[in-house]
Short mmCIF file of C-alpha atoms and ligand atoms in Angstrom, two decimals:
data_model
loop_
_atom_site.label_atom_id
_atom_site.label_comp_id
_atom_site.label_asym_id
_atom_site.label_seq_id
_atom_site.Cartn_x
_atom_site.Cartn_y
_atom_site.Cartn_z
CA MET Q 1 -34.97 -4.03 244.22
CA SER Q 2 -38.44 -5.56 244.20
CA THR Q 3 -41.32 -3.76 242.50
CA PRO Q 4 -43.56 -2.06 245.07
CA ILE Q 5 -47.00 -3.66 245.32
CA LEU Q 6 -49.58 -1.08 244.31
CA SER Q 7 -52.35 -0.73 246.87
CA ARG Q 8 -55.85 -1.54 245.61
CA ARG Q 9 -57.26 1.07 247.92
CA LYS Q 10 -59.44 3.89 246.65
CA THR Q 11 -57.46 7.10 246.67
CA ILE Q 12 -58.34 10.71 247.32
CA VAL Q 13 -58.29 11.13 243.52
CA ASP Q 14 -61.03 8.47 243.19
CA ILE Q 15 -63.09 10.33 245.80
CA GLY Q 16 -62.60 13.59 243.89
CA LYS Q 17 -63.75 11.94 240.62
CA ALA Q 18 -67.14 11.21 242.22
CA LYS Q 19 -68.06 14.89 241.85
CA GLY Q 20 -71.29 14.98 239.85
CA THR Q 21 -71.22 11.22 239.13
CA THR Q 22 -71.97 8.25 241.43
CA PRO Q 23 -72.22 9.42 245.05
CA VAL Q 24 -69.37 8.59 247.42
CA VAL Q 25 -70.45 6.02 250.03
CA ALA Q 26 -68.83 6.75 253.38
CA LEU Q 27 -69.38 5.35 256.86
CA THR Q 28 -67.61 5.68 260.16
CA ALA Q 29 -65.46 2.78 261.40
CA TYR Q 30 -63.58 2.77 264.68
CA THR Q 31 -62.56 -0.87 265.10
CA ALA Q 32 -61.03 -3.72 263.08
CA PRO Q 33 -64.12 -6.00 262.99
CA VAL Q 34 -66.40 -3.22 261.80
CA ALA Q 35 -63.85 -1.97 259.23
CA ARG Q 36 -63.54 -5.54 257.88
CA LEU Q 37 -67.33 -5.78 257.41
CA LEU Q 38 -67.75 -2.38 255.78
CA ASP Q 39 -64.65 -2.27 253.59
CA GLU Q 40 -66.01 -3.95 250.42
CA HIS Q 41 -69.20 -1.86 250.44
CA VAL Q 42 -67.92 1.68 250.93
CA ASP Q 43 -65.59 4.11 249.19
CA MET Q 44 -64.47 5.83 252.37
CA LEU Q 45 -64.07 4.73 255.98
CA LEU Q 46 -64.06 7.67 258.36
CA VAL Q 47 -62.45 7.14 261.73
CA GLY Q 48 -64.56 9.88 263.29
CA ASP Q 49 -63.88 11.47 266.65
CA SER Q 50 -67.55 10.58 267.29
CA LEU Q 51 -65.91 7.41 268.67
CA GLY Q 52 -65.56 9.33 271.93
CA MET Q 53 -69.35 9.34 272.30
CA VAL Q 54 -70.23 6.10 270.51
CA LEU Q 55 -67.53 3.81 271.96
CA TYR Q 56 -66.43 5.54 275.14
CA GLY Q 57 -69.67 7.14 276.36
CA MET Q 58 -68.19 10.64 276.45
CA GLU Q 59 -70.64 13.57 276.44
CA SER Q 60 -69.04 15.18 273.40
CA THR Q 61 -66.09 14.67 271.05
CA LEU Q 62 -64.00 17.23 272.96
CA PRO Q 63 -62.09 14.86 275.29
CA VAL Q 64 -60.87 12.64 272.42
CA THR Q 65 -57.06 12.54 272.19
CA LEU Q 66 -54.56 12.15 269.37
CA GLU Q 67 -53.43 8.83 270.91
CA LEU Q 68 -56.99 7.50 270.81
CA MET Q 69 -57.39 8.50 267.15
CA ILE Q 70 -54.06 6.86 266.29
CA ALA Q 71 -55.01 3.59 268.04
CA HIS Q 72 -58.40 3.37 266.29
CA GLY Q 73 -57.12 4.74 262.96
CA SER Q 74 -54.39 2.13 262.70
CA ALA Q 75 -56.84 -0.69 263.59
CA VAL Q 76 -59.15 0.43 260.76
CA VAL Q 77 -56.29 0.67 258.25
CA ARG Q 78 -55.02 -2.81 259.22
CA ALA Q 79 -58.47 -4.35 258.81
CA SER Q 80 -59.37 -2.78 255.46
CA LYS Q 81 -58.04 -3.27 251.93
CA SER Q 82 -60.05 -1.18 249.51
CA ALA Q 83 -61.64 1.85 251.15
CA CYS Q 84 -59.94 5.24 251.41
CA VAL Q 85 -59.36 5.74 255.16
CA VAL Q 86 -59.76 9.24 256.61
CA VAL Q 87 -59.01 9.97 260.29
CA ASP Q 88 -60.48 12.88 262.26
CA MET Q 89 -58.13 15.39 263.89
CA PRO Q 90 -59.26 15.61 267.53
CA PHE Q 91 -60.05 18.86 269.32
CA GLY Q 92 -56.95 20.72 270.51
CA SER Q 93 -54.55 18.96 268.16
CA TYR Q 94 -54.69 21.43 265.26
CA GLN Q 95 -56.21 24.76 266.33
CA GLY Q 96 -53.21 26.15 268.26
CA SER Q 97 -50.97 26.93 265.28
CA ARG Q 98 -50.41 25.70 261.75
CA GLU Q 99 -47.11 24.10 262.86
CA ALA Q 100 -48.87 22.23 265.69
CA ALA Q 101 -51.51 21.15 263.17
CA PHE Q 102 -48.87 19.87 260.74
CA ASN Q 103 -47.13 17.88 263.47
CA ALA Q 104 -50.39 16.30 264.68
CA CYS Q 105 -51.56 15.53 261.11
CA ALA Q 106 -48.15 14.02 260.27
CA ARG Q 107 -48.39 11.73 263.33
CA ILE Q 108 -51.83 10.57 262.22
CA ILE Q 109 -50.65 9.86 258.66
CA LYS Q 110 -47.40 8.15 259.73
CA GLU Q 111 -48.71 6.15 262.67
CA THR Q 112 -52.04 4.98 261.22
CA GLY Q 113 -51.25 4.60 257.50
CA CYS Q 114 -54.46 6.44 256.58
CA GLN Q 115 -54.72 8.48 253.38
CA ALA Q 116 -56.17 11.72 254.70
CA VAL Q 117 -57.24 13.64 257.78
CA LYS Q 118 -60.43 15.57 258.48
CA ILE Q 119 -60.30 19.03 260.02
CA GLU Q 120 -63.32 20.95 261.36
CA GLY Q 121 -63.56 24.65 260.56
CA GLY Q 122 -64.07 27.10 257.68
CA THR Q 123 -62.47 30.48 257.00
CA GLU Q 124 -60.68 30.48 260.38
CA MET Q 125 -58.96 27.16 259.58
CA ALA Q 126 -58.21 27.94 255.90
CA GLU Q 127 -54.61 29.05 256.56
CA THR Q 128 -53.94 25.86 258.52
CA ILE Q 129 -55.53 23.64 255.84
CA ALA Q 130 -53.36 25.38 253.18
CA PHE Q 131 -50.25 24.90 255.35
CA VAL Q 132 -50.75 21.15 255.84
CA THR Q 133 -51.97 20.35 252.30
CA ASN Q 134 -48.99 22.24 250.81
CA ARG Q 135 -46.78 19.92 252.88
CA GLY Q 136 -48.35 16.73 251.54
CA ILE Q 137 -51.21 16.00 253.90
CA PRO Q 138 -54.57 15.44 252.15
CA VAL Q 139 -57.43 17.11 254.02
CA VAL Q 140 -61.20 16.66 254.12
CA GLY Q 141 -62.85 19.82 255.49
CA HIS Q 142 -65.90 19.84 257.76
CA VAL Q 143 -68.23 22.85 257.95
CA ALA Q 144 -71.75 23.85 259.13
CA LEU Q 145 -72.56 21.76 262.23
CA MET Q 146 -69.13 21.17 263.76
CA PRO Q 147 -69.41 18.90 266.83
CA GLN Q 148 -66.15 20.27 268.28
CA HIS Q 149 -67.92 23.69 268.44
CA VAL Q 150 -70.77 22.26 270.56
CA HIS Q 151 -70.34 24.83 273.35
CA MET Q 152 -69.97 27.73 270.89
CA MET Q 153 -73.19 26.65 269.13
CA GLY Q 154 -75.06 26.09 272.42
CA GLY Q 155 -75.80 22.46 271.46
CA TYR Q 156 -76.07 20.43 268.29
CA ARG Q 157 -78.21 22.82 266.26
CA TYR Q 158 -79.19 22.55 262.62
CA GLN Q 159 -77.16 25.13 260.67
CA GLY Q 160 -78.24 27.58 257.97
CA ARG Q 161 -81.41 28.98 259.53
CA THR Q 162 -80.70 32.67 258.98
CA PRO Q 163 -79.29 34.51 255.93
CA LYS Q 164 -76.23 35.43 258.04
CA GLU Q 165 -75.58 31.77 258.97
CA ARG Q 166 -76.07 30.67 255.35
CA LYS Q 167 -73.59 33.26 254.08
CA LYS Q 168 -70.98 32.16 256.63
CA ILE Q 169 -71.39 28.43 255.81
CA LEU Q 170 -71.05 29.14 252.06
CA GLU Q 171 -67.92 31.24 252.70
CA ASP Q 172 -66.53 28.46 254.93
CA ALA Q 173 -67.02 25.79 252.26
CA VAL Q 174 -65.39 27.96 249.59
CA ALA Q 175 -62.47 28.83 251.92
CA VAL Q 176 -61.84 25.13 252.69
CA GLN Q 177 -61.79 24.35 248.95
CA GLU Q 178 -59.47 27.25 248.16
CA ALA Q 179 -57.16 26.13 250.96
CA GLY Q 180 -56.66 22.78 249.19
CA ALA Q 181 -59.09 20.31 250.79
CA PHE Q 182 -60.09 17.52 248.36
CA ALA Q 183 -63.57 17.08 249.87
CA VAL Q 184 -65.74 18.68 252.52
CA VAL Q 185 -68.26 17.26 254.97
CA LEU Q 186 -71.47 19.31 255.21
CA GLU Q 187 -73.13 18.36 258.50
CA GLY Q 188 -76.59 19.26 259.79
CA VAL Q 189 -77.20 21.90 257.16
CA GLU Q 190 -80.41 23.14 255.60
CA GLU Q 191 -81.07 21.13 252.41
CA SER Q 192 -81.19 23.93 249.82
CA LEU Q 193 -77.96 25.41 251.16
CA ALA Q 194 -76.19 22.02 250.91
CA ARG Q 195 -77.43 21.81 247.31
CA GLN Q 196 -76.21 25.34 246.55
CA ILE Q 197 -72.76 24.61 248.04
CA THR Q 198 -72.50 21.32 246.12
CA ALA Q 199 -73.29 23.12 242.85
CA LYS Q 200 -70.76 25.88 243.57
CA LEU Q 201 -67.78 23.78 244.71
CA THR Q 202 -65.49 21.79 242.41
CA ILE Q 203 -64.50 19.42 245.26
CA ALA Q 204 -66.80 16.64 246.51
CA THR Q 205 -69.30 17.46 249.24
CA ILE Q 206 -70.10 14.64 251.67
CA GLY Q 207 -73.43 15.19 253.38
CA ILE Q 208 -74.66 14.09 256.80
CA GLY Q 209 -78.11 15.42 257.58
CA ALA Q 210 -77.68 17.64 254.51
CA SER Q 211 -79.01 16.86 251.00
CA PRO Q 212 -79.36 13.93 248.57
CA GLU Q 213 -77.71 16.26 246.04
CA CYS Q 214 -74.38 16.12 247.91
CA ASP Q 215 -71.60 14.27 246.08
CA GLY Q 216 -71.56 11.62 248.82
CA GLN Q 217 -73.16 10.62 252.10
CA VAL Q 218 -71.72 9.62 255.46
CA LEU Q 219 -73.40 8.29 258.60
CA VAL Q 220 -72.26 6.96 261.95
CA THR Q 221 -72.39 3.19 261.39
CA GLU Q 222 -73.73 2.39 264.87
CA ASP Q 223 -76.66 4.78 264.20
CA LEU Q 224 -77.71 3.04 261.00
CA LEU Q 225 -77.34 -0.39 262.64
CA GLY Q 226 -79.48 0.50 265.66
CA LEU Q 227 -76.61 0.23 268.12
CA THR Q 228 -76.82 3.72 269.61
CA GLU Q 229 -79.21 4.79 272.36
CA SER Q 230 -80.70 7.60 270.29
CA ALA Q 231 -79.79 8.52 266.75
CA PRO Q 232 -80.29 11.96 265.17
CA SER Q 233 -83.56 12.39 263.27
CA PHE Q 234 -81.82 12.45 259.86
CA VAL Q 235 -80.56 8.86 260.31
CA LYS Q 236 -82.28 5.99 258.52
CA GLN Q 237 -81.95 2.85 260.64
CA TYR Q 238 -81.17 -0.02 258.24
CA ALA Q 239 -81.02 -2.74 260.92
CA ASN Q 240 -81.87 -3.18 264.59
CA LEU Q 241 -78.76 -4.95 265.83
CA GLY Q 242 -79.30 -3.54 269.33
CA ALA Q 243 -82.45 -5.68 269.69
CA ALA Q 244 -80.71 -8.72 268.16
CA VAL Q 245 -77.78 -8.41 270.62
CA SER Q 246 -80.13 -8.02 273.56
CA GLN Q 247 -82.14 -11.11 272.55
CA ALA Q 248 -79.00 -13.23 272.02
CA VAL Q 249 -77.54 -12.24 275.40
CA GLU Q 250 -80.87 -12.88 277.16
CA GLU Q 251 -80.88 -16.42 275.70
CA TYR Q 252 -77.23 -17.01 276.70
CA ALA Q 253 -77.84 -15.80 280.26
CA ALA Q 254 -80.90 -18.08 280.63
CA GLU Q 255 -78.99 -21.12 279.29
CA VAL Q 256 -76.01 -20.51 281.61
CA ARG Q 257 -78.36 -20.22 284.61
CA LYS Q 258 -80.12 -23.48 283.65
CA ARG Q 259 -76.76 -25.22 282.95
CA LYS Q 260 -77.93 -25.76 279.32
CA PHE Q 261 -74.77 -24.04 278.11
CA PRO Q 262 -72.12 -25.31 277.60
CA ALA Q 263 -73.53 -28.53 276.07
CA ALA Q 264 -71.22 -31.50 275.50
CA MET Q 265 -70.28 -30.24 271.99
CA HIS Q 266 -68.98 -26.98 273.50
CA CYS Q 267 -66.61 -28.70 275.95
CA PHE Q 268 -63.05 -29.94 275.47
CA PHE Q 269 -62.99 -33.55 276.59
CA LYS Q 270 -60.00 -34.96 278.38
CA LYS Q 271 -58.98 -38.56 277.54
O1 KIV Z 301 -66.88 12.21 263.93
C1 KIV Z 301 -67.63 11.81 263.01
O2 KIV Z 301 -68.11 10.68 263.02
C2 KIV Z 301 -67.90 12.74 261.91
C3 KIV Z 301 -68.93 12.41 260.91
C4 KIV Z 301 -70.13 11.76 261.31
C5 KIV Z 301 -69.03 13.32 259.79
O3 KIV Z 301 -67.29 13.74 261.84
#
């Protein structure tokens, strides 16, 4: 029997070790070319269900299906070598029962080859998170602003404005940790609360619109590259690829119309 080749990928244990040390660098990736570009720079690639909005122009993440997550998750795993790949569980695939959740999570793990899944929800999802982690499925939790709760929240609202909201978010984060998650995303949460949660938890907190004190940060890649129509206010735009694409396509269109493209060097010549 040949010796199995050990993967050089970062593991969930590596992500856990980042607690209180160097922050975890995470970005979303939905496709092979983007995963290939990001892989060497990040610790974690998140195949977020935000792909419904970013890639497919959906109004929310709610219509995203398990099949869509499996197709994009497996593309990202195939195109990456070193990042820990986490795939989002889409709305409706895990809330019905803990057994349904296990079956959907197992499909994601088996059919994509990713290392972990992400599940939105706090105290109300704790039993499910415990059920799937006890059966071998690593879970990243996701509390505070949960995009799959957009209708319940009445929009994408910053979380942690009132003492009651703050108490619930803290309880949610603790419940997710106690249920066995190895990390938790804190999204759109008031900065001092994100700091307080990070200090209280022993698992890594990954912030998005949260606090620099979180144990890691995640953003939607297309937002930071300037490829989305409008990015949330907490995003820092590191490049304006939208403008670069527009300029390149304008030039191409003009050259095609003037018959400047293709030039001789771009043609296959017959003998
Ligand atoms: O779906 C997503 O992209 C996410 C993150 C941005 C945290 O859940």
